[in-house]
């Protein structure tokens, strides 16, 4: 299969905005060391000819989760890990980052080939290379195979959708940022119309494309977050609703949200089903990953080309994935309105190491004391992720500690 044609270059470059002034230099291969982004070789047959990088925080426990990060065009693994804010939460909440990198030999603008059927099918091409990286992390690092997630921007967002479609048995959840529905394009020619103005299909038609990616699969499907700027002219905003239609259909949900809320920076959040699909629309934002530089618990990232200073999408995705149970509790976000938000991914409750500690206090006090965290106006027990009710001084809950940094409702 040809890896790069002139049309391919044009499509893939537009998919993540090839007006980027200059790509950050490729990360040099480094010897394995703690808390550094390190190149990994020999992770599999690698039919897609991708490069693997991994970031493993200091003090990473056995059985930790992992997040696969897929960069946009004219970016690389180092750029995306450094600027997206994921390293901050990997350090804080202890999970591995797996960062595939597209070499220019595959695509002149280093875009993942989201529009090539041979690279987005189960068991083939780039999709299989990424899956092999996950397998390597599970066998070599001891990653928890039930808690693997994927997130990506633009061409990387479209490839995230491909990974969720082709490997629902591998990924528990994913985030599609300024991306495109799975199998909207099947060639460089059709990629143009998918990007802008977008392609309109019924939810069932979109859902069938995902179901066809792993025919006969009847297992659990991943939960999905979709992010899109309302002023994105590179990948038309219509793709946000089409992606919503695709994943709600796959999960058997209505396209009518069960709740809506307003978040900082003019961001609206629509929740579908039992928080199985989320759609974030960032008002006035163009094409890029939403970041919010700063030292606050809900702030992250570095602003720059295609990293847009609005809201920290990484913080909300990490909580949506259920990764926030192992670190400090987030600080309040007063501008968020009350709405149902994340339920952490199920995980075994650790056995108590001594007499249980029970505390009754307001939900606000629990968050301040680090026994809980808040998101979207609700409080959640640290570790278990159980929803406690509204985040304020009027709602009172009793929490029991059953393990280090692990609290459950009741005593």
mmCIF file with all atom_site columns, N, CA, C and O in Angstrom, residues 42-43 132-145:
data_model
loop_
_atom_site.group_PDB
_atom_site.id
_atom_site.type_symbol
_atom_site.label_atom_id
_atom_site.label_alt_id
_atom_site.label_comp_id
_atom_site.label_asym_id
_atom_site.label_entity_id
_atom_site.label_seq_id
_atom_site.pdbx_PDB_ins_code
_atom_site.Cartn_x
_atom_site.Cartn_y
_atom_site.Cartn_z
_atom_site.occupancy
_atom_site.B_iso_or_equiv
_atom_site.pdbx_formal_charge
_atom_site.auth_seq_id
_atom_site.auth_comp_id
_atom_site.auth_asym_id
_atom_site.auth_atom_id
_atom_site.pdbx_PDB_model_num
ATOM 1  N N  . UNK A 1 42  ? 11.327 -3.248 19.577 1.00 0.00 ? 42  UNK A N  1
ATOM 2  C CA . UNK A 1 42  ? 11.025 -4.661 19.721 1.00 0.00 ? 42  UNK A CA 1
ATOM 3  C C  . UNK A 1 42  ? 9.704  -4.954 20.388 1.00 0.00 ? 42  UNK A C  1
ATOM 4  O O  . UNK A 1 42  ? 9.553  -5.961 21.077 1.00 0.00 ? 42  UNK A O  1
ATOM 5  N N  . UNK A 1 43  ? 8.701  -4.088 20.161 1.00 0.00 ? 43  UNK A N  1
ATOM 6  C CA . UNK A 1 43  ? 7.412  -4.281 20.816 1.00 0.00 ? 43  UNK A CA 1
ATOM 7  C C  . UNK A 1 43  ? 6.478  -5.187 20.020 1.00 0.00 ? 43  UNK A C  1
ATOM 8  O O  . UNK A 1 43  ? 5.387  -5.515 20.487 1.00 0.00 ? 43  UNK A O  1
ATOM 9  N N  . UNK A 1 132 ? -0.167 -3.540 19.437 1.00 0.00 ? 132 UNK A N  1
ATOM 10 C CA . UNK A 1 132 ? 1.012  -4.262 19.907 1.00 0.00 ? 132 UNK A CA 1
ATOM 11 C C  . UNK A 1 132 ? 1.762  -3.477 20.982 1.00 0.00 ? 132 UNK A C  1
ATOM 12 O O  . UNK A 1 132 ? 2.357  -4.072 21.888 1.00 0.00 ? 132 UNK A O  1
ATOM 13 N N  . UNK A 1 133 ? 1.741  -2.152 20.909 1.00 0.00 ? 133 UNK A N  1
ATOM 14 C CA . UNK A 1 133 ? 2.349  -1.335 21.960 1.00 0.00 ? 133 UNK A CA 1
ATOM 15 C C  . UNK A 1 133 ? 1.619  -1.543 23.287 1.00 0.00 ? 133 UNK A C  1
ATOM 16 O O  . UNK A 1 133 ? 2.242  -1.629 24.353 1.00 0.00 ? 133 UNK A O  1
ATOM 17 N N  . UNK A 1 134 ? 0.299  -1.620 23.220 1.00 0.00 ? 134 UNK A N  1
ATOM 18 C CA . UNK A 1 134 ? -0.497 -1.876 24.426 1.00 0.00 ? 134 UNK A CA 1
ATOM 19 C C  . UNK A 1 134 ? -0.171 -3.262 24.981 1.00 0.00 ? 134 UNK A C  1
ATOM 20 O O  . UNK A 1 134 ? -0.008 -3.441 26.196 1.00 0.00 ? 134 UNK A O  1
ATOM 21 N N  . UNK A 1 135 ? -0.077 -4.241 24.101 1.00 0.00 ? 135 UNK A N  1
ATOM 22 C CA . UNK A 1 135 ? 0.276  -5.596 24.538 1.00 0.00 ? 135 UNK A CA 1
ATOM 23 C C  . UNK A 1 135 ? 1.646  -5.620 25.209 1.00 0.00 ? 135 UNK A C  1
ATOM 24 O O  . UNK A 1 135 ? 1.848  -6.294 26.228 1.00 0.00 ? 135 UNK A O  1
ATOM 25 N N  . UNK A 1 136 ? 2.590  -4.900 24.643 1.00 0.00 ? 136 UNK A N  1
ATOM 26 C CA . UNK A 1 136 ? 3.932  -4.837 25.213 1.00 0.00 ? 136 UNK A CA 1
ATOM 27 C C  . UNK A 1 136 ? 3.885  -4.231 26.619 1.00 0.00 ? 136 UNK A C  1
ATOM 28 O O  . UNK A 1 136 ? 4.541  -4.733 27.544 1.00 0.00 ? 136 UNK A O  1
ATOM 29 N N  . UNK A 1 137 ? 3.127  -3.152 26.781 1.00 0.00 ? 137 UNK A N  1
ATOM 30 C CA . UNK A 1 137 ? 3.021  -2.520 28.102 1.00 0.00 ? 137 UNK A CA 1
ATOM 31 C C  . UNK A 1 137 ? 2.392  -3.462 29.118 1.00 0.00 ? 137 UNK A C  1
ATOM 32 O O  . UNK A 1 137 ? 2.805  -3.492 30.284 1.00 0.00 ? 137 UNK A O  1
ATOM 33 N N  . UNK A 1 138 ? 1.430  -4.242 28.675 1.00 0.00 ? 138 UNK A N  1
ATOM 34 C CA . UNK A 1 138 ? 0.786  -5.173 29.606 1.00 0.00 ? 138 UNK A CA 1
ATOM 35 C C  . UNK A 1 138 ? 1.753  -6.261 30.053 1.00 0.00 ? 138 UNK A C  1
ATOM 36 O O  . UNK A 1 138 ? 1.828  -6.591 31.238 1.00 0.00 ? 138 UNK A O  1
ATOM 37 N N  . UNK A 1 139 ? 2.508  -6.829 29.121 1.00 0.00 ? 139 UNK A N  1
ATOM 38 C CA . UNK A 1 139 ? 3.388  -7.940 29.470 1.00 0.00 ? 139 UNK A CA 1
ATOM 39 C C  . UNK A 1 139 ? 4.693  -7.477 30.101 1.00 0.00 ? 139 UNK A C  1
ATOM 40 O O  . UNK A 1 139 ? 5.258  -8.175 30.951 1.00 0.00 ? 139 UNK A O  1
ATOM 41 N N  . UNK A 1 140 ? 5.176  -6.305 29.728 1.00 0.00 ? 140 UNK A N  1
ATOM 42 C CA . UNK A 1 140 ? 6.479  -5.830 30.215 1.00 0.00 ? 140 UNK A CA 1
ATOM 43 C C  . UNK A 1 140 ? 6.360  -4.939 31.436 1.00 0.00 ? 140 UNK A C  1
ATOM 44 O O  . UNK A 1 140 ? 7.159  -5.040 32.368 1.00 0.00 ? 140 UNK A O  1
ATOM 45 N N  . UNK A 1 141 ? 5.343  -4.055 31.447 1.00 0.00 ? 141 UNK A N  1
ATOM 46 C CA . UNK A 1 141 ? 5.187  -3.127 32.563 1.00 0.00 ? 141 UNK A CA 1
ATOM 47 C C  . UNK A 1 141 ? 4.167  -3.600 33.588 1.00 0.00 ? 141 UNK A C  1
ATOM 48 O O  . UNK A 1 141 ? 4.050  -3.023 34.664 1.00 0.00 ? 141 UNK A O  1
ATOM 49 N N  . UNK A 1 142 ? 3.384  -4.611 33.241 1.00 0.00 ? 142 UNK A N  1
ATOM 50 C CA . UNK A 1 142 ? 2.321  -5.048 34.138 1.00 0.00 ? 142 UNK A CA 1
ATOM 51 C C  . UNK A 1 142 ? 1.111  -4.156 34.115 1.00 0.00 ? 142 UNK A C  1
ATOM 52 O O  . UNK A 1 142 ? 0.355  -4.083 35.089 1.00 0.00 ? 142 UNK A O  1
ATOM 53 N N  . UNK A 1 143 ? 0.892  -3.455 32.991 1.00 0.00 ? 143 UNK A N  1
ATOM 54 C CA . UNK A 1 143 ? -0.282 -2.589 32.861 1.00 0.00 ? 143 UNK A CA 1
ATOM 55 C C  . UNK A 1 143 ? -1.571 -3.389 33.048 1.00 0.00 ? 143 UNK A C  1
ATOM 56 O O  . UNK A 1 143 ? -1.675 -4.530 32.615 1.00 0.00 ? 143 UNK A O  1
ATOM 57 N N  . UNK A 1 144 ? -2.543 -2.767 33.700 1.00 0.00 ? 144 UNK A N  1
ATOM 58 C CA . UNK A 1 144 ? -3.854 -3.379 33.880 1.00 0.00 ? 144 UNK A CA 1
ATOM 59 C C  . UNK A 1 144 ? -4.577 -3.395 32.536 1.00 0.00 ? 144 UNK A C  1
ATOM 60 O O  . UNK A 1 144 ? -4.959 -2.347 32.007 1.00 0.00 ? 144 UNK A O  1
ATOM 61 N N  . UNK A 1 145 ? -4.764 -4.576 31.962 1.00 0.00 ? 145 UNK A N  1
ATOM 62 C CA . UNK A 1 145 ? -5.391 -4.692 30.655 1.00 0.00 ? 145 UNK A CA 1
ATOM 63 C C  . UNK A 1 145 ? -6.829 -4.217 30.611 1.00 0.00 ? 145 UNK A C  1
ATOM 64 O O  . UNK A 1 145 ? -7.348 -3.936 29.530 1.00 0.00 ? 145 UNK A O  1
#
